[in-house]
Amino acid sequence: METTVRGIVMHTIRYTDSNLIVRIMTSHFGLKSFLIRTGKTQKTSVLHLLQPLSLIEFESSMKENSQLQKIKNLRIAHPWQTIPFNPGKSAIVLFINEVLYKTIPDDYANDRLFHFLWNALILLDDSFDEKNFHLWCLLEITRHYGFYPQPDEGRNLYFDLQQGTFVNVKPLHSSFMNEEESDRLLCMLDKEWPQVQNEQLHSSLRKSLLEQMVLYIRIHLENLREIKSLHVLHEVFH
């Protein structure tokens, strides 16, 4: 029996001349692979619906034992107003998409993460200033992955990347944020996007925070490969 499914496009690869395999994070069913016909003409092509992190809807029977699901009536669920036309927002989408694609395994299901991403992408599209969005989004992703930074009851001078906690003495290893980075990270904890959007960060601090957050995720997800789109964000924002 077919059901209406909401999804976030993660990755596409060419399968044949007229078919794509598309990895889509879905509500309820997790990350699944779908076989999609691309169409032979511009009028019938669905490629414009399958851009990174597009919010889509479709019908599918979602068969449990099938590695490749089938799709009917593919459509955009929430059309972007600014993301495709704003270089900063487009760079953020490519970056977040790459992080997710390289950290979420097949069939991984997390409805809270799905709904966070769905709503966060709409917030990005609506934002008047996106410069801090990737920091806030990465921070919230760690919450859904299970290693959200934890403050200490005492003085939170340094954030220990290995332990995932703030500490009041400098760790003996090198994987920690300095006092300025730790203070700004602490200020972002448990904040909604409108609050973080208004945080004033100079470009060098934003760059170092981003690099430290990527390192933090890499430490806790040992299979994380190089994030190639990181340099694009540096060029756009720093």
Coordinates of C-alpha atoms in Angstrom, one line a residue:
M1 CA 0.0 0.0 0.0
E2 CA 1.4 3.4 -1.0
T3 CA 1.8 6.2 1.5
T4 CA 2.7 9.8 1.3
V5 CA 6.3 10.4 2.4
R6 CA 8.2 13.5 3.2
G7 CA 11.9 13.5 2.5
I8 CA 15.1 15.5 2.5
V9 CA 17.4 14.9 -0.5
M10 CA 20.9 13.7 0.6
H11 CA 22.7 12.4 -2.4
T12 CA 22.2 11.4 -6.1
I13 CA 24.3 9.1 -8.3
R14 CA 23.7 8.2 -11.9
Y15 CA 22.5 4.6 -12.3
T16 CA 21.7 4.5 -16.0
D17 CA 21.1 7.1 -18.7
S18 CA 17.6 7.6 -17.6
N19 CA 17.7 6.6 -13.9
L20 CA 19.2 7.9 -10.7
I21 CA 19.7 6.4 -7.3
V22 CA 18.8 9.0 -4.7
R23 CA 19.4 8.8 -1.0
I24 CA 16.6 10.5 0.8
M25 CA 16.2 11.0 4.6
T26 CA 12.5 10.3 5.2
S27 CA 10.2 10.8 8.0
H28 CA 9.5 7.6 9.9
F29 CA 11.5 5.3 7.5
G30 CA 14.9 6.8 7.9
L31 CA 17.6 7.1 5.2
K32 CA 16.6 5.1 2.2
S33 CA 17.7 4.7 -1.4
F34 CA 15.3 5.3 -4.3
L35 CA 15.4 4.5 -8.0
I36 CA 14.1 7.6 -9.9
R37 CA 13.6 8.0 -13.6
T38 CA 15.0 11.4 -14.7
G39 CA 13.0 11.9 -17.8
K40 CA 14.4 12.5 -21.3
T41 CA 13.4 16.1 -21.8
Q42 CA 13.7 19.3 -19.8
K43 CA 9.9 19.3 -19.4
T44 CA 9.8 15.8 -17.9
S45 CA 13.1 15.9 -16.0
V46 CA 12.9 15.8 -12.2
L47 CA 16.6 16.8 -11.6
H48 CA 15.5 20.3 -10.4
L49 CA 13.6 18.6 -7.6
L50 CA 16.6 16.7 -6.4
Q51 CA 19.0 19.4 -5.3
P52 CA 20.9 18.9 -2.0
L53 CA 18.6 19.1 1.0
S54 CA 15.5 19.9 -1.1
L55 CA 12.3 19.3 0.9
I56 CA 10.2 16.9 -1.1
E57 CA 7.0 14.8 -1.0
F58 CA 6.1 11.6 -2.9
E59 CA 4.2 8.4 -2.8
S60 CA 5.9 5.1 -2.2
S61 CA 5.0 1.6 -1.0
M62 CA 8.3 1.5 1.2
K63 CA 8.9 -2.2 1.0
E64 CA 10.8 -3.5 3.9
N65 CA 13.1 -6.0 2.1
S66 CA 13.8 -3.8 -0.9
Q67 CA 17.2 -2.0 -1.2
L68 CA 15.8 0.3 -3.8
Q69 CA 12.4 1.9 -3.2
K70 CA 10.3 3.3 -6.0
I71 CA 8.7 6.8 -6.1
K72 CA 5.6 8.2 -7.6
N73 CA 4.4 11.8 -7.9
L74 CA 7.6 13.4 -6.8
R75 CA 7.2 17.1 -5.9
I76 CA 8.7 19.9 -3.9
A77 CA 7.1 20.2 -0.4
H78 CA 8.6 23.7 0.4
P79 CA 10.0 25.7 -2.5
W80 CA 13.0 27.8 -1.6
Q81 CA 12.7 31.6 -1.8
T82 CA 16.3 32.6 -1.1
I83 CA 18.7 29.6 -0.8
P84 CA 19.3 29.1 -4.6
F85 CA 20.0 32.8 -5.1
N86 CA 22.2 33.5 -2.0
P87 CA 25.8 32.3 -2.3
G88 CA 26.2 32.1 1.5
K89 CA 23.1 30.1 2.1
S90 CA 23.9 27.8 -0.9
A91 CA 27.4 27.2 0.5
I92 CA 25.9 26.3 3.9
V93 CA 23.4 23.9 2.4
L94 CA 26.2 22.1 0.5
F95 CA 28.3 21.9 3.7
I96 CA 25.5 20.6 5.9
N97 CA 24.5 18.2 3.2
E98 CA 28.0 16.8 3.0
V99 CA 28.3 16.4 6.8
L100 CA 25.0 14.5 6.9
Y101 CA 25.8 12.4 3.9
K102 CA 29.1 11.3 5.4
T103 CA 27.7 10.6 9.0
I104 CA 24.3 9.0 8.5
P105 CA 24.3 5.3 7.7
D106 CA 21.7 3.6 5.4
D107 CA 18.4 2.9 7.1
Y108 CA 19.3 5.1 10.1
A109 CA 16.0 6.5 11.4
N110 CA 15.7 9.5 13.7
D111 CA 12.5 11.4 13.5
R112 CA 13.6 14.2 15.8
L113 CA 16.7 14.8 13.6
F114 CA 14.5 14.7 10.5
H115 CA 12.1 17.3 11.9
F116 CA 14.9 19.5 13.2
L117 CA 16.5 19.5 9.7
W118 CA 13.3 20.2 7.9
N119 CA 12.4 23.2 10.1
A120 CA 16.0 24.4 10.3
L121 CA 16.3 24.6 6.5
I122 CA 13.1 26.7 6.3
L123 CA 14.6 28.9 9.0
L124 CA 17.8 29.3 6.8
D125 CA 15.7 30.2 3.8
D126 CA 13.9 32.8 5.8
S127 CA 17.0 34.2 7.6
F128 CA 18.1 37.8 7.0
D129 CA 21.7 36.9 8.1
E130 CA 23.0 33.4 7.7
K131 CA 26.6 33.8 8.8
N132 CA 26.3 31.8 12.0
F133 CA 23.8 29.2 10.8
H134 CA 26.3 26.5 10.1
L135 CA 27.7 26.8 13.6
W136 CA 24.2 26.5 15.2
C137 CA 23.1 23.7 12.9
L138 CA 26.3 21.6 13.6
L139 CA 25.8 22.2 17.3
E140 CA 22.2 21.0 17.1
I141 CA 23.2 18.0 15.0
T142 CA 25.5 16.8 17.8
R143 CA 22.4 16.9 20.1
H144 CA 20.6 14.5 17.9
Y145 CA 23.7 12.3 17.5
G146 CA 24.0 12.0 21.2
F147 CA 27.1 14.1 22.1
Y148 CA 25.9 17.6 22.7
P149 CA 28.4 19.6 24.6
Q150 CA 27.9 19.6 28.4
P151 CA 28.8 22.5 30.6
D152 CA 30.5 22.0 34.0
E153 CA 29.1 23.2 37.3
G154 CA 32.3 25.2 37.9
R155 CA 34.2 27.5 35.6
N156 CA 33.9 26.6 31.9
L157 CA 37.2 27.8 30.6
Y158 CA 37.9 25.2 28.0
F159 CA 35.8 22.8 25.9
D160 CA 37.4 19.4 25.8
L161 CA 36.6 17.9 22.4
Q162 CA 37.5 14.4 23.5
Q163 CA 35.3 14.4 26.6
G164 CA 32.5 16.6 25.2
T165 CA 32.5 18.7 28.3
F166 CA 33.7 22.1 29.5
V167 CA 36.5 22.0 32.0
N168 CA 38.2 24.6 34.2
V169 CA 41.8 23.5 33.6
K170 CA 43.5 23.1 30.2
P171 CA 43.4 19.5 29.1
L172 CA 46.7 17.6 28.7
H173 CA 45.9 16.7 25.1
S174 CA 45.6 19.1 22.2
S175 CA 41.9 18.6 21.3
F176 CA 40.3 21.4 23.1
M177 CA 38.9 24.9 22.3
N178 CA 40.8 27.9 23.7
E179 CA 39.1 30.3 26.2
E180 CA 37.6 32.6 23.5
E181 CA 36.2 29.7 21.4
S182 CA 34.9 27.9 24.5
D183 CA 33.1 31.1 25.7
R184 CA 31.3 31.6 22.4
L185 CA 30.3 28.0 22.2
L186 CA 29.0 28.1 25.7
C187 CA 26.9 31.2 24.8
M188 CA 25.3 29.2 21.9
L189 CA 24.2 26.2 24.0
D190 CA 20.5 25.6 24.1
K191 CA 19.8 28.8 22.1
E192 CA 17.2 29.0 19.3
W193 CA 18.4 30.2 15.9
P194 CA 17.0 33.8 16.2
Q195 CA 19.3 34.3 19.2
V196 CA 22.4 32.8 17.6
Q197 CA 21.6 34.7 14.4
N198 CA 22.2 37.9 16.3
E199 CA 25.5 36.8 17.8
Q200 CA 28.3 39.1 16.7
L201 CA 31.4 36.9 15.8
H202 CA 34.4 38.2 14.0
S203 CA 35.4 36.1 10.9
S204 CA 38.5 34.5 12.4
L205 CA 36.6 33.3 15.4
R206 CA 33.8 32.0 13.2
K207 CA 36.3 30.1 11.2
S208 CA 38.1 28.6 14.1
L209 CA 34.8 27.6 15.8
L210 CA 33.7 25.9 12.6
E211 CA 37.0 23.9 12.3
Q212 CA 36.8 22.9 15.9
M213 CA 33.2 21.8 15.6
V214 CA 34.0 19.6 12.5
L215 CA 37.0 18.2 14.5
Y216 CA 34.6 17.5 17.4
I217 CA 32.2 15.5 15.2
R218 CA 35.2 13.7 13.6
I219 CA 36.4 12.6 17.1
H220 CA 33.1 11.2 18.1
L221 CA 32.3 9.7 14.7
E222 CA 35.6 8.0 13.8
N223 CA 34.5 7.1 10.2
L224 CA 33.9 10.8 9.2
R225 CA 35.9 11.5 6.1
E226 CA 37.3 14.9 5.0
I227 CA 34.6 17.6 4.6
K228 CA 35.6 19.0 1.2
S229 CA 33.0 21.8 1.2
L230 CA 34.6 23.3 4.3
H231 CA 37.0 25.5 2.2
V232 CA 33.9 26.9 0.3
L233 CA 32.5 28.2 3.6
H234 CA 35.8 29.8 4.5
E235 CA 35.9 31.6 1.2
V236 CA 32.3 32.8 1.5
F237 CA 32.3 33.9 5.1
H238 CA 35.9 34.4 6.2

